[in-house]
Coordinates of C-alpha atoms in Angstrom, one line a residue:
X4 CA -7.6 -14.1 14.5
X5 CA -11.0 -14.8 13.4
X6 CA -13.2 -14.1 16.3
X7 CA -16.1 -16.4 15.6
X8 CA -14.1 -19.4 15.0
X9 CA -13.7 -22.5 17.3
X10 CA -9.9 -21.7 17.5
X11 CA -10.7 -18.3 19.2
X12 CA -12.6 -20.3 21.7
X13 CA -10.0 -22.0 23.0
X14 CA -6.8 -19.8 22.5
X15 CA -8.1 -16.6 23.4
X16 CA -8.3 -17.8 27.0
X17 CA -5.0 -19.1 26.9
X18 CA -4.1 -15.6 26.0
X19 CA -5.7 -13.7 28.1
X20 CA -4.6 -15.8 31.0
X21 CA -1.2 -15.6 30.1
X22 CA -1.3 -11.7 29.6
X23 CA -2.7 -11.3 33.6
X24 CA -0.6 -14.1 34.8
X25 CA 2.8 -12.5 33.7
X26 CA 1.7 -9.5 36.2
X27 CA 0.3 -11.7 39.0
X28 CA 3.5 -14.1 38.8
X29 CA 5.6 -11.2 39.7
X30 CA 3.4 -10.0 42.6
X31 CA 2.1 -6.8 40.4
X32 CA -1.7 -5.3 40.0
X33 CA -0.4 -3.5 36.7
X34 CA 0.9 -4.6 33.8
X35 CA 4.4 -3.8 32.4
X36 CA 6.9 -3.9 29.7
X37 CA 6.4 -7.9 30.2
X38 CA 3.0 -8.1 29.0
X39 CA 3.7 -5.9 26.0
X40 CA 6.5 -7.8 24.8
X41 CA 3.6 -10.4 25.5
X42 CA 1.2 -8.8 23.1
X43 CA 3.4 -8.0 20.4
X44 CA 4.5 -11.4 20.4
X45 CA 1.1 -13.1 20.1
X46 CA 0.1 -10.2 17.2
X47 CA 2.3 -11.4 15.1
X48 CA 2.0 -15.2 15.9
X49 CA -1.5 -14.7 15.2
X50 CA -0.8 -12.7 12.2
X51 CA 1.7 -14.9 10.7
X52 CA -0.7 -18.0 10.9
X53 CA -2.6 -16.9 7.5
X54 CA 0.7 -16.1 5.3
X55 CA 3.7 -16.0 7.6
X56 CA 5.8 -13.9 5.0
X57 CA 3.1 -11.1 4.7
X58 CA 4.9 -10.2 8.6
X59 CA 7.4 -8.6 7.0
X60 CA 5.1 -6.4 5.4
X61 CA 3.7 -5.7 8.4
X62 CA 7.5 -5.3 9.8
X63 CA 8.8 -3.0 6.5
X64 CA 5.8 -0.6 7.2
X65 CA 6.0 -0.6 11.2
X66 CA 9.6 0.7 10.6
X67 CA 9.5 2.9 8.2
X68 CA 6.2 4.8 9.5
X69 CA 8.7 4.2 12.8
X70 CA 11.9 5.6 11.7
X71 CA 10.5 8.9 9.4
X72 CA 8.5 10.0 12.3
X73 CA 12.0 10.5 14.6
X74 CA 13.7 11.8 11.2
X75 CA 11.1 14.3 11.2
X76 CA 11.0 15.3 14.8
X77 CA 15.6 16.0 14.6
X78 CA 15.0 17.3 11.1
X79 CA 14.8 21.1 10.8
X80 CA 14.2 22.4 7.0
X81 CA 13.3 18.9 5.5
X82 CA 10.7 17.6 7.5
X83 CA 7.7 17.6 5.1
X84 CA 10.2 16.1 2.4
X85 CA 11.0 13.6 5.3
X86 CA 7.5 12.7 5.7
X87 CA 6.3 12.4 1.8
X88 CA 9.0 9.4 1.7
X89 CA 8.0 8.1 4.7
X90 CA 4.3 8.4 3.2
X91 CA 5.0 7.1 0.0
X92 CA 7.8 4.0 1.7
X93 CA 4.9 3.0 3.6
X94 CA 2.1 3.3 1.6
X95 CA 3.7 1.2 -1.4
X96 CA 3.3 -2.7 -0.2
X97 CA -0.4 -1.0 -0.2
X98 CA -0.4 -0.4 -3.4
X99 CA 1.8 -3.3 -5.2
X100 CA 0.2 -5.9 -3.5
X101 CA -3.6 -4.6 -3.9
X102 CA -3.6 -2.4 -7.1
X103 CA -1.1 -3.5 -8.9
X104 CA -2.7 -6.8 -10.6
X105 CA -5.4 -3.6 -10.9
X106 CA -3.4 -1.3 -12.9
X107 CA -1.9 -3.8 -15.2
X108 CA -5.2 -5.2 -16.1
X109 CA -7.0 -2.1 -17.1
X110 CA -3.6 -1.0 -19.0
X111 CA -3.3 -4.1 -21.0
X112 CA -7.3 -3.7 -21.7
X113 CA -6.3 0.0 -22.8
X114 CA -3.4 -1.2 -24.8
X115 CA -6.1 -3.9 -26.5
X116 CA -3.2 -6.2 -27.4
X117 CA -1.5 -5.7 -24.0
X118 CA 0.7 -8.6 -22.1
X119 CA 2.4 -6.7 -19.2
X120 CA 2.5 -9.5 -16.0
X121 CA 0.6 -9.0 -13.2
X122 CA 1.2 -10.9 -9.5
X123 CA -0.1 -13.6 -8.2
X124 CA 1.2 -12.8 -4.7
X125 CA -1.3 -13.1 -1.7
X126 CA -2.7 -9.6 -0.5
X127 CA -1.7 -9.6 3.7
X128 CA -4.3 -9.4 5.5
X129 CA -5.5 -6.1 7.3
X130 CA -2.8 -4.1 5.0
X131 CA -5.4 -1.4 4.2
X132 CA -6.4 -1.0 7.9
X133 CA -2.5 -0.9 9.0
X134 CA -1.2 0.8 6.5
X135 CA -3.8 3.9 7.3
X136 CA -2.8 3.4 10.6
X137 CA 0.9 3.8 10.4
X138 CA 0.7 6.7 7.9
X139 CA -2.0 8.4 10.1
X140 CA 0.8 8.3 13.0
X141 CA 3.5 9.7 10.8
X142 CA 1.3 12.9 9.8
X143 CA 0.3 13.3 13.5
X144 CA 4.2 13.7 14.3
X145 CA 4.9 15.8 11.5
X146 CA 1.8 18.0 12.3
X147 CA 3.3 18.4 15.5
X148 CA -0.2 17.0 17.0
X149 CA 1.6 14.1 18.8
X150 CA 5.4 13.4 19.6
X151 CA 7.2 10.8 17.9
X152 CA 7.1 7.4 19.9
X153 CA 10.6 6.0 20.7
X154 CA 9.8 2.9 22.2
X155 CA 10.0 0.5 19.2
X156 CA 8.2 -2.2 21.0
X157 CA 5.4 -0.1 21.7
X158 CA 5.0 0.8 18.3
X159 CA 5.1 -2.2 16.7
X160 CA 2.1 -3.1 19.4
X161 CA 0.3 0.1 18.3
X162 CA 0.3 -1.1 14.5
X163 CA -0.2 -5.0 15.1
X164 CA -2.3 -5.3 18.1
X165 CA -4.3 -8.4 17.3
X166 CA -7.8 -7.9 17.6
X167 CA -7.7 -4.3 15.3
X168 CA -5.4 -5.6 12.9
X169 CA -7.4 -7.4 10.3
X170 CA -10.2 -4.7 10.2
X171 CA -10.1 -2.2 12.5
X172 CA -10.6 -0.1 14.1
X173 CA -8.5 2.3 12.8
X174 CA -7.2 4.4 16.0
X175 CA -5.3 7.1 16.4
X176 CA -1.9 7.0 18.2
X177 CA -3.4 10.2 20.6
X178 CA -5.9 7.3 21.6
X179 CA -4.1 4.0 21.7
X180 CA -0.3 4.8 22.2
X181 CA -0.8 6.4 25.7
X182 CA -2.7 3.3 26.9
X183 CA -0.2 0.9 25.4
X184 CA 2.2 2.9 27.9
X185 CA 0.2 2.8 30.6
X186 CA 0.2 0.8 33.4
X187 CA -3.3 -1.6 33.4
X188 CA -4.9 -3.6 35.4
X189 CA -7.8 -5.8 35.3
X190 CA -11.2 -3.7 35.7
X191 CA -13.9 -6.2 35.9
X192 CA -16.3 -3.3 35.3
X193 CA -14.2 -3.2 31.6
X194 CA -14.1 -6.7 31.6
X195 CA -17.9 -7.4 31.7
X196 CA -18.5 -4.7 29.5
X197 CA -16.1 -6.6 26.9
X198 CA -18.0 -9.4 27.3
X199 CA -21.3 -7.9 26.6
X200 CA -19.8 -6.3 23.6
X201 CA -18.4 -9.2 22.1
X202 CA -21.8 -11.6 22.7
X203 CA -23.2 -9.3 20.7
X204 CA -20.7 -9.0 18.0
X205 CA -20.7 -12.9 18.0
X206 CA -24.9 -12.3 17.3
X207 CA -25.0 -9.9 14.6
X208 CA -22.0 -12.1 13.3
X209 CA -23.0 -16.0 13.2
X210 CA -26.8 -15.4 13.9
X211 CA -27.7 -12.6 11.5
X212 CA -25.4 -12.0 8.5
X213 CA -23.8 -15.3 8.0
X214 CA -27.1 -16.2 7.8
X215 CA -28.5 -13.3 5.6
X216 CA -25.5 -14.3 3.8
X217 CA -26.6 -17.9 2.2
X218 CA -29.6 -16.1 0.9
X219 CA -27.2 -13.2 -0.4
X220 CA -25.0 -15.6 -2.1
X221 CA -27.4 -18.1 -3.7
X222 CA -28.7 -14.8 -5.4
X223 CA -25.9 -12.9 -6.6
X224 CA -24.2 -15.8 -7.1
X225 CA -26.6 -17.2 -10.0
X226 CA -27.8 -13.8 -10.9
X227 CA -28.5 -14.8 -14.8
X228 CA -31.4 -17.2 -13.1
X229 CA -32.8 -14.7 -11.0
X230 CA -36.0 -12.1 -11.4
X231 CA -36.0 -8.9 -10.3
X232 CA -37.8 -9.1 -7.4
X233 CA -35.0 -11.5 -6.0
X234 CA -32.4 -9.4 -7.1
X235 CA -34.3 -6.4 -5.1
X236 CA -34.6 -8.7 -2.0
X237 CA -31.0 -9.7 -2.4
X238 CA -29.9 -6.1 -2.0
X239 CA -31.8 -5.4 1.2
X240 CA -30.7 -8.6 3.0
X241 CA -27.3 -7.7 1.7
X242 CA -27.3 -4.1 3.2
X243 CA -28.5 -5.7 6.4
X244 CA -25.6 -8.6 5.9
X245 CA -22.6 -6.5 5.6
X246 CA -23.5 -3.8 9.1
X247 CA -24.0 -7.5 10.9
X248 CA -20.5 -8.4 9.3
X249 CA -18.5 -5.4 10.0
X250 CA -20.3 -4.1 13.5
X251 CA -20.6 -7.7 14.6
X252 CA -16.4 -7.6 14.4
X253 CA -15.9 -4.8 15.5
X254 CA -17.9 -5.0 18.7
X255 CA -15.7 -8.4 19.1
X256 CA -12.9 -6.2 18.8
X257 CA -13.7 -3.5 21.6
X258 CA -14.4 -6.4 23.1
X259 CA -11.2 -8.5 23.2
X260 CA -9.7 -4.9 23.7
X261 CA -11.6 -4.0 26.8
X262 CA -11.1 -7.8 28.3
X263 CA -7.3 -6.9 28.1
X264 CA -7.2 -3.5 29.1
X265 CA -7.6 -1.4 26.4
X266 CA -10.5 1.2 24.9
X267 CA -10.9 1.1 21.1
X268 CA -12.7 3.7 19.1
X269 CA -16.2 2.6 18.8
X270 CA -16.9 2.2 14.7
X271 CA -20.6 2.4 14.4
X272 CA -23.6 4.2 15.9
X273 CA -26.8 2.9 14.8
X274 CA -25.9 3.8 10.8
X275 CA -29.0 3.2 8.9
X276 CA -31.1 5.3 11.1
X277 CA -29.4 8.5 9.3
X278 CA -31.3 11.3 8.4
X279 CA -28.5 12.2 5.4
X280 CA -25.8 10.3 3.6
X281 CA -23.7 13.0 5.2
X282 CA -24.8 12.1 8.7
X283 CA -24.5 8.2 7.0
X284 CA -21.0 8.5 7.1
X285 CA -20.5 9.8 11.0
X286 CA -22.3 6.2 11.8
X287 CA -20.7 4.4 9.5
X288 CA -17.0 2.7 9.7
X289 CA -16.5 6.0 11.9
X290 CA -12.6 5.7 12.5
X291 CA -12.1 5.5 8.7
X292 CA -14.1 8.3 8.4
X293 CA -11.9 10.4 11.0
X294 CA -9.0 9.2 8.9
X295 CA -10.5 10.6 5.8
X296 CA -11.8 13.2 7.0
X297 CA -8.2 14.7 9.0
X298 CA -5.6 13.2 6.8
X299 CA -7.3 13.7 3.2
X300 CA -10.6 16.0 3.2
X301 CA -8.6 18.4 5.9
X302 CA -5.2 18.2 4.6
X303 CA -6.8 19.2 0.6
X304 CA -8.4 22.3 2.2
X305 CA -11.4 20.9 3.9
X306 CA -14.2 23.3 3.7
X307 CA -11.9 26.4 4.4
X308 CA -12.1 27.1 0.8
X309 CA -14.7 27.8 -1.9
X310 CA -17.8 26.1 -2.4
X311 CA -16.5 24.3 -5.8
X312 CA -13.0 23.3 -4.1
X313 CA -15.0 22.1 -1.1
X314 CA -17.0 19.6 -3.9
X315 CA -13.5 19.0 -4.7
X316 CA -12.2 18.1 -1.7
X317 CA -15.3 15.9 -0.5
X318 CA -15.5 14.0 -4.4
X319 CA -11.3 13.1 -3.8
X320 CA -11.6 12.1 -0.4
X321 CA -14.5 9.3 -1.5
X322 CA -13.0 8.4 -4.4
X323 CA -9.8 7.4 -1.7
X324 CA -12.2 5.5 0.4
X325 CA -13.9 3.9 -3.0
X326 CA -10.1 2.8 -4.1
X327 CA -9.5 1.8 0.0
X328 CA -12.2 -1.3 -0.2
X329 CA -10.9 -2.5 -2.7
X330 CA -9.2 -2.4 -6.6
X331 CA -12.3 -2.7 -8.2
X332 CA -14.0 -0.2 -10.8
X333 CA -17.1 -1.0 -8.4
X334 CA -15.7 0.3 -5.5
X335 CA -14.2 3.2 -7.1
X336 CA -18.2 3.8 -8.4
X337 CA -19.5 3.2 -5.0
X338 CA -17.1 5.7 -3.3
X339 CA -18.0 8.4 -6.1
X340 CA -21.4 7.9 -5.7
X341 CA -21.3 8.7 -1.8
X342 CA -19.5 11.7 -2.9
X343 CA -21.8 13.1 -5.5
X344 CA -24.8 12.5 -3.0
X345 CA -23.1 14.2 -0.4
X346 CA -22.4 17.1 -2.7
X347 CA -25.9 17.4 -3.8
X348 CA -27.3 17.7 0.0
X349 CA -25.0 20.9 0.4
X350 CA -26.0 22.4 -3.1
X351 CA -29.2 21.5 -2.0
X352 CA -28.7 22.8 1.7
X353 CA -30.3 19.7 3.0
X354 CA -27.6 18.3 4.6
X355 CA -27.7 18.4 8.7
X356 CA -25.8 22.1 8.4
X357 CA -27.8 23.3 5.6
X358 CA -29.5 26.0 5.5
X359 CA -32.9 24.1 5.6
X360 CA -31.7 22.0 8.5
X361 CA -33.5 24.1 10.9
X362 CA -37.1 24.9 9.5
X363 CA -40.0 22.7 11.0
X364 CA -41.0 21.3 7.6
X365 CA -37.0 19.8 7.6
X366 CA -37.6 18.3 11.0
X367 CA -41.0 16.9 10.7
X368 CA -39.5 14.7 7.5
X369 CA -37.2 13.3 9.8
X370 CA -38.8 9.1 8.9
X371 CA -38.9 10.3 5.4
X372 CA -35.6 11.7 4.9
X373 CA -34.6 8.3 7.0
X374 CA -36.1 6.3 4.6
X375 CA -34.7 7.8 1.5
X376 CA -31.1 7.8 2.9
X377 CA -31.6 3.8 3.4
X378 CA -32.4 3.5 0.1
X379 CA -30.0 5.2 -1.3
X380 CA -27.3 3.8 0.3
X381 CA -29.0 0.2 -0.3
X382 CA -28.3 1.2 -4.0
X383 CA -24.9 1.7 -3.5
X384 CA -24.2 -1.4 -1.6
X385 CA -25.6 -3.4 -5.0
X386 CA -22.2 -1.9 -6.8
X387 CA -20.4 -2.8 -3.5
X388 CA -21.2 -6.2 -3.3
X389 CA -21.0 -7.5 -7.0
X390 CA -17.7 -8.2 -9.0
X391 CA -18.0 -6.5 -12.0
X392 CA -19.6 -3.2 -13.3
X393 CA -21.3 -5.7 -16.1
X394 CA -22.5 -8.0 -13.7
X395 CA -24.0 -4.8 -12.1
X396 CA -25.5 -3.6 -15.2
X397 CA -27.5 -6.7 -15.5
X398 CA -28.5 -6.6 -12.0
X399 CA -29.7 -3.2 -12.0
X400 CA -31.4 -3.9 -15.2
X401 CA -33.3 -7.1 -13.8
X402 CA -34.6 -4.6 -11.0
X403 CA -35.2 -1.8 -12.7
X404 CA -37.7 -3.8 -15.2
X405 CA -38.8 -6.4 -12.9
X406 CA -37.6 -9.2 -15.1
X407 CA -38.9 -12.4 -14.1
X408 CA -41.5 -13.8 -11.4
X409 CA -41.4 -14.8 -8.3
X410 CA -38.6 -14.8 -5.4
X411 CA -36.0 -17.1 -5.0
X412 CA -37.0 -18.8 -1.4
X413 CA -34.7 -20.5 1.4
X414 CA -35.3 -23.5 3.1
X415 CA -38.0 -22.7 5.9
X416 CA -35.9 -23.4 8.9
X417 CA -33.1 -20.6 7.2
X418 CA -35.8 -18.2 6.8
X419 CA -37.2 -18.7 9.9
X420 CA -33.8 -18.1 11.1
X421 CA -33.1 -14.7 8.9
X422 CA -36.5 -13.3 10.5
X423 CA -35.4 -13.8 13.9
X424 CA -32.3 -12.6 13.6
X425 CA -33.8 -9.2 11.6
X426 CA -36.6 -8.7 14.5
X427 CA -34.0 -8.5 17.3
X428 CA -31.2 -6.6 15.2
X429 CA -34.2 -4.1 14.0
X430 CA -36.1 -4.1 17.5
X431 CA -32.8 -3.7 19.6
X432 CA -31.1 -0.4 16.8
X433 CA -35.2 1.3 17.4
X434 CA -34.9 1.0 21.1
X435 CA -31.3 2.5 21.5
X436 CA -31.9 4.8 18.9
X437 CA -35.4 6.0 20.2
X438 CA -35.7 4.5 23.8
X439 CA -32.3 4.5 25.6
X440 CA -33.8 3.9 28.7
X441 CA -34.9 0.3 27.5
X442 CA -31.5 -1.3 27.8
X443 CA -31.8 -5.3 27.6
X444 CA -28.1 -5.7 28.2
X445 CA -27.8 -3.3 31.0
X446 CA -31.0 -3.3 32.4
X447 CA -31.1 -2.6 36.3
X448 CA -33.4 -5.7 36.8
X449 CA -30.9 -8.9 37.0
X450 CA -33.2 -11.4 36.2
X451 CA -33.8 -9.1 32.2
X452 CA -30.0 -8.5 31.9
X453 CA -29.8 -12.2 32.6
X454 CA -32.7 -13.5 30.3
X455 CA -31.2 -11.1 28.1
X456 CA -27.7 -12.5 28.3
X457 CA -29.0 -16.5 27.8
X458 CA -31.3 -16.2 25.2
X459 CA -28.4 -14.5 22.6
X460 CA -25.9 -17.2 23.8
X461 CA -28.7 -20.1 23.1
X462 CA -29.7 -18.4 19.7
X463 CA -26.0 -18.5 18.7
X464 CA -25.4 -21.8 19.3
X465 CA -28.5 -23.1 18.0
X466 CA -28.9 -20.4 14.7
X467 CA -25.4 -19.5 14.7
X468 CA -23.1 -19.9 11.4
X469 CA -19.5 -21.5 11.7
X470 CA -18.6 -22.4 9.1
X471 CA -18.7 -19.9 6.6
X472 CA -16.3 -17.4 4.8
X473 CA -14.3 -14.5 6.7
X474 CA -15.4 -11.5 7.7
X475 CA -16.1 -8.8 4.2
X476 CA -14.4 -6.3 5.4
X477 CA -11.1 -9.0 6.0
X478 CA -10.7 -8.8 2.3
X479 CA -10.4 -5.3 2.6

């Protein structure tokens, strides 16, 4: 479901009236099996409005990821064998349906006279995000770090509840499986807090980088007729567009989460105000990060090994989160690139457990270091967002010359629009970061949280976008 559309408006009430009736209806506080059943039933509805075959993907990898975890807890000598086919069984509609088309192109280019079909079958939506999910679940049971779940029901819930499906967050079964079993009730404290979280999400969303967006796009979009300096501003407003993209949806997704019941992993803390690109990535997309980090950085060695294997490890596991976003040779650049700068700050011991981190000189470059971490990773959102590696090349050529004059301008009432949105994004990240005790949405005084509350809602409906693509990272 796409949270800032006009059909959420209407038919997420209808579900979330439903989901506390079934309980009320039969004289309970808690919710049971019934609104479960309830759930599961709407997540696939949902899922199935976009391309209703691409459920059975969802279905083949709920099973299998299902089934291999109880082989693996009866199994006694062939349980890692047990759970590399489960691995590999679920991770394959991954694979065929996103990197396939992938593969065959670069081989026919290799081949020069090359004519080997590719597919022109739809991706399914949120495969990356369930996928990880699923095979995340099967390690955990064969690491013996969680028992296997036999309640099918709730494990086809834990893999396709709705408002995670599409683009996270990634959670852990320790985290969401228990509270799928558990008995809820309504917890207005939750409740409000849901709200807040998604009015927020619907801000940074609609308000901020849809609108960053039309600026992004008429840019990128007609790069041959651009300067430099437009490029440059592009790249900013796009670094700014894709945070307001991703933590705008998943703040709507806690959100929905907490208004039925449930706590999902929180996916970003402030991420541009890193001091490192290693710290980068603990604010950034932080439950695919814990994936990475325990199912592909741990699980190759992690840092209990030598210096050049740890560079190892740390250059695989972002090249697997490069080829994750997508089957592009820009994504698989992009994910290097984090890995190469992350290498450098340990070679360098400048990253935050180096062995610089502690002397005063370190600390008192805090801003700088800051500043040069934002524009490095603004440099790699450039190979992010375009579609080639040559249209790159041309980009970063325009830049890096300053070809051209001037700067491609919006219409005033747009820019006046993007700057308004930027000031409060920017203002609101500096006070939590620096001032947590200036708290608009939970101030103590009514009348601010209020004000507060009423001026986001007005600027979305008079600023707000609705009518524009998905969200990035639904792609992914």
């Amino acid at each position: 479901m796409i949270f800032n559309s006009f059909q959420f408006l209407w038919l997420f009430p209808l579900i979330f009236g439903g989901y506390y009736a079934i309980s009320y209806l039969q004289g309970k506080k808690e919710q049971g099996k019934e609104s479960n059943v309830l759930l599961l039933l709407v997540s696939y509805a949902l899922y199935m409005q976009y391309v209703p075959w691409c459920a059975f993907v969802l279905l083949w990898v709920t099973l299998v990821t299902y089934s291999m975890a109880l082989c693996v807890t009866v199994s006694n000598k062939s349980k890692k064998l047990i759970c590399w086919l489960g691995t590999i069984s679920g991770i394959a509609p991954l694979v065929i349906f996103k990197y396939y088309n992938f593969i065959i192109d670069n081989v026919n280019d290799m081949l020069g006279h090359g004519n080997l079909p590719g597919l022109n079958w739809a991706i399914p939506i949120g495969i990356s995000f369930f996928s990880f999910q699923a095979i995340g679940y099967l390690v955990d049971v064969y690491r013996q770090r969680i028992p296997a779940e036999r309640n099918f029901l709730d494990y086809a819930l834990f893999v396709s509840f709705f408002p995670q499906i599409m683009s996270g967050p990634i959670s852990r079964a320790s985290d969401l499986l228990p509270q799928i079993k558990s008995k809820r009730t309504f917890d207005e404290t939750k409740a409000v807090q849901g709200l807040k979280w998604l009015l927020w999400g619907m801000f940074l969303k609609t308000v901020m980088a849809d609108r960053l967006g039309l600026y992004v796009d008429s840019v990128y979009d007609n790069f041959q007729y651009q300067s430099g300096g437009a490029c440059l501003v592009a790249s900013f407003m796009y670094t700014m567009q894709i945070y307001g993209d991703f933590a705008g949806y998943s703040l709507m997704a806690i959100g929905v989460g907490r208004l039925m019941g449930f706590d999902l992993v929180n996916n970003f803390n402030r991420p541009y105000f890193a001091a490192s690109i290693t710290e980068f990535w603990k604010r950034w997309h932080i439950s695919l990060t814990r994936w990475l980090t325990t199912y592909i950085y741990i699980e190759l060695g992690g840092n209990r090994c030598s210096k050049l294997r740890q560079y190892w490890n740390i250059m695989v596991t972002f090249l697997v989160s490069g080829v994750w976003h997508g089957a592009n040779w820009t994504f698989i650049l992009w994910g290097l690139m984090h890995g190469l700068l992350q290498c450098a700050e340990k070679i360098l011991g400048i990253d935050p457990k180096g062995k610089y981190a502690n002397l005063p000189l370190y600390r008192k470059l805090k801003p700088v270091r800051i500043l040069v971490t934002f524009l490095l990773v603004n440099i790699a959102w450039i190979l992010f967002r375009l579609p080639s590696l040559d249209v790159a090349k041309i980009v970063f050529g325009k830049i890096l010359t300053w070809e051209g004059s001037g700067l491609f301008l919006p219409s005033n009432s747009t820019l006046g629009f993007m700057l308004i949105s930027l000031t409060i994004v920017i203002s609101k990240e500096i006070c939590e970061e620096y001032f947590p005790g200036i708290q608009l949405f939970y101030n103590r005084s009514v009348i601010v949280r209020w004000f507060s509350y009423l001026m986001v809602i007005g600027l979305i409906m008079l600023c707000g976008v609705f009518d524009s693509s998905q969200f990035i990272y639904v792609k992914f």
